[in-house]
C-alpha atoms as one frame of an Amber mdcrd trajectory, in Angstrom:
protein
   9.878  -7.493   3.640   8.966 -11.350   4.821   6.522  -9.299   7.158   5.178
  -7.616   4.669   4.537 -10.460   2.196   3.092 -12.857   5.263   0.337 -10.291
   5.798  -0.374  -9.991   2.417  -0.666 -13.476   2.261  -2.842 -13.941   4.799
  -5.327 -11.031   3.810  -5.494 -11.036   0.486  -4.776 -15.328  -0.198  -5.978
 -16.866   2.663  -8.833 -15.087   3.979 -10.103 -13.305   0.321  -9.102 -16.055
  -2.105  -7.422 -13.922  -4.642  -4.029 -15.662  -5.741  -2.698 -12.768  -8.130
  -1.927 -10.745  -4.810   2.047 -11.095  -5.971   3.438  -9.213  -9.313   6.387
  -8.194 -11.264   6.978  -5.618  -8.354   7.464  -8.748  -5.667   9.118 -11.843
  -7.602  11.087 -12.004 -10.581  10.618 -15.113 -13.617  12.306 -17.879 -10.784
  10.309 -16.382  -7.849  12.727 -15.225  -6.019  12.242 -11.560  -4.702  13.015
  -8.555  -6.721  15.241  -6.062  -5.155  13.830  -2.728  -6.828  14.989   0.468
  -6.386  11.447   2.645  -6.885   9.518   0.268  -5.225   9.037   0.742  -0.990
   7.144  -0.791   1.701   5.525  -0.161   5.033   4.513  -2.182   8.086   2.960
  -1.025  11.057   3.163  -2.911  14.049   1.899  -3.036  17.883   3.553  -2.008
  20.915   4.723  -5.322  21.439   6.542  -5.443  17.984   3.951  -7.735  15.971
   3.479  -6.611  12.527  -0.153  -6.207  11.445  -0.798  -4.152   8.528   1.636
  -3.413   5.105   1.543  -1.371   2.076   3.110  -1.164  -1.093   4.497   2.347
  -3.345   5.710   1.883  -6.829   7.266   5.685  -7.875   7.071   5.823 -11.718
   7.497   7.977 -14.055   4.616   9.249 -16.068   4.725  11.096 -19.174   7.465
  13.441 -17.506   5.945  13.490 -14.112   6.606  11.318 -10.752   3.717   9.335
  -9.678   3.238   6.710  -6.822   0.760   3.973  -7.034  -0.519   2.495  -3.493
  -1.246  -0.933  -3.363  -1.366  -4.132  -1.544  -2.452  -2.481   1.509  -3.578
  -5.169   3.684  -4.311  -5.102   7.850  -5.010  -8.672   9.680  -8.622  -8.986
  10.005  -8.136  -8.978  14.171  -6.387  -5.495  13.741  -8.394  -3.637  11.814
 -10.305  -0.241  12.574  -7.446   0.497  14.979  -5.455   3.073  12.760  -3.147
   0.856  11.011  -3.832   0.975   7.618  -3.504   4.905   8.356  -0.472   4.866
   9.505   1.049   2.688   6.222  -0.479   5.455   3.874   0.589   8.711   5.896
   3.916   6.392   6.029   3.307   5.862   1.932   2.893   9.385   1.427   5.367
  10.462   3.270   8.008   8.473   1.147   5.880   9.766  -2.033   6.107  13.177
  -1.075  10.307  12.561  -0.525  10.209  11.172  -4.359   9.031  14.098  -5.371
   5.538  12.493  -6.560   2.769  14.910  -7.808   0.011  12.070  -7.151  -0.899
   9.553  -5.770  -2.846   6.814  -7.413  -4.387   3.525  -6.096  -6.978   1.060
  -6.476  -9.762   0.345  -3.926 -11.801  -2.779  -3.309 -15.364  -1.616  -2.559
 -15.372  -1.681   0.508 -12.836   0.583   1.312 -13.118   3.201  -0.451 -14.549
   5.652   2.305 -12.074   5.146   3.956  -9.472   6.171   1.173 -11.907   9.279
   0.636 -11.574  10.135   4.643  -7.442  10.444   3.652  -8.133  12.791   0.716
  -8.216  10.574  -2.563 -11.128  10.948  -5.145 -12.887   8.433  -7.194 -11.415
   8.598 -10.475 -13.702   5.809 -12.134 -15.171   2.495 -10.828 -14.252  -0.321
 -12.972 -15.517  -4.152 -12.524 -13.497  -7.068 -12.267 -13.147 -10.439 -12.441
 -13.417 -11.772  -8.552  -9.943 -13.157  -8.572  -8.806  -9.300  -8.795 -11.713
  -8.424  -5.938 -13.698 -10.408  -3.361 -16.925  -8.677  -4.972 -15.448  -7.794
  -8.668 -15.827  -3.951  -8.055 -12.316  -1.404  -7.670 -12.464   1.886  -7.547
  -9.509   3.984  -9.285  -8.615   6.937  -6.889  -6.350   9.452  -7.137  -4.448
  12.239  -4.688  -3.088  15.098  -5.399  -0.204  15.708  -3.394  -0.036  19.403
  -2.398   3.064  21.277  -0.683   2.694  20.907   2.727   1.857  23.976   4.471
  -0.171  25.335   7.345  -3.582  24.513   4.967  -1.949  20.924   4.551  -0.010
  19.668   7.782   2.762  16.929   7.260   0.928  13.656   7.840   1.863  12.606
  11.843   0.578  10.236  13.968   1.183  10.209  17.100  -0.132   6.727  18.467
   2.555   4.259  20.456   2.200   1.704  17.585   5.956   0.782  15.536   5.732
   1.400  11.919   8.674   0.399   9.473   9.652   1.835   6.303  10.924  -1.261
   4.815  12.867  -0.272   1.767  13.559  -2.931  -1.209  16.918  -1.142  -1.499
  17.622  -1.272   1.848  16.691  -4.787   3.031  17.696  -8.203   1.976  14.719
 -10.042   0.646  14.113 -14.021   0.737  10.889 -16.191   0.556
């Protein structure tokens, strides 16, 4: 988890200047770090064991119906287009798709969202923001379907030498 949360803050604080990047899902009303039972993390890291990129799953339920929302995924700027922030979503999915979510739902700065496209989400709506929330004001709200996996939709693998950790809040002590 203290992986997770140092790449955050170094993406999203540090290097994009939003200071929000930590919620109800992360730190309780002292700010110490919530242990939650629906809420999961993943951090991929290199050969030699350093972790560069995390995500964040929050399972909910939805009007009767299980649904994850991705977010906080974050890869250190030297890391990226290296298939990182892949592997954290097929690793995301994966522990959606074990919840027994129907979708998947996230938000997506601008920038990104091709590449959120490439891994079979769809634009739901664009909506505009204040900067804090973005670095240029603009998310996109996407949404998955998550089918049965089957011949026509493969279990999500990847079969690079890179470590990736499912860190689970109910599974791992958390401190700041």
């Amino acid at each position: 988890l203290e992986a997770s949360m140092g790449i955050r803050r170094r993406v999203f604080v540090e290097e994009q200047g939003i200071s929000n990047c930590f919620d109800q899902w992360d730190c309780d009303s002292r700010g110490q770090w919530n242990i939650i039972n629906n809420v999961y993390h993943a951090v991929a890291r290199t050969p030699t064991d350093v972790p560069v990129a995390t995500g964040r799953l929050v399972v909910q339920n939805i009007t009767g119906e299980l649904q994850g929302m991705i977010s906080n995924v974050a890869v250190l700027k030297e890391y990226r287009r290296q298939g990182y922030a892949k592997q954290v979503l097929r690793a995301l999915e994966r522990e959606a798709r074990a919840r027994e979510c129907k979708n998947l739902n996230l938000h997506s700065q601008k920038h990104a969202i091709g590449f959120y496209q490439a891994l079979g989400f769809r634009t739901i709506t664009m909506m505009y923001r204040e900067p804090r929330d973005s670095p240029n004001g603009v998310l996109a709200w996407m949404k998955k379907v998550l089918l049965p996996e089957g011949p026509s939709n493969p279990a999500t693998t990847d079969s690079r030498s890179n470590r990736l950790d499912d860190a689970r809040h109910t599974t791992q002590a958390a401190s700041r």
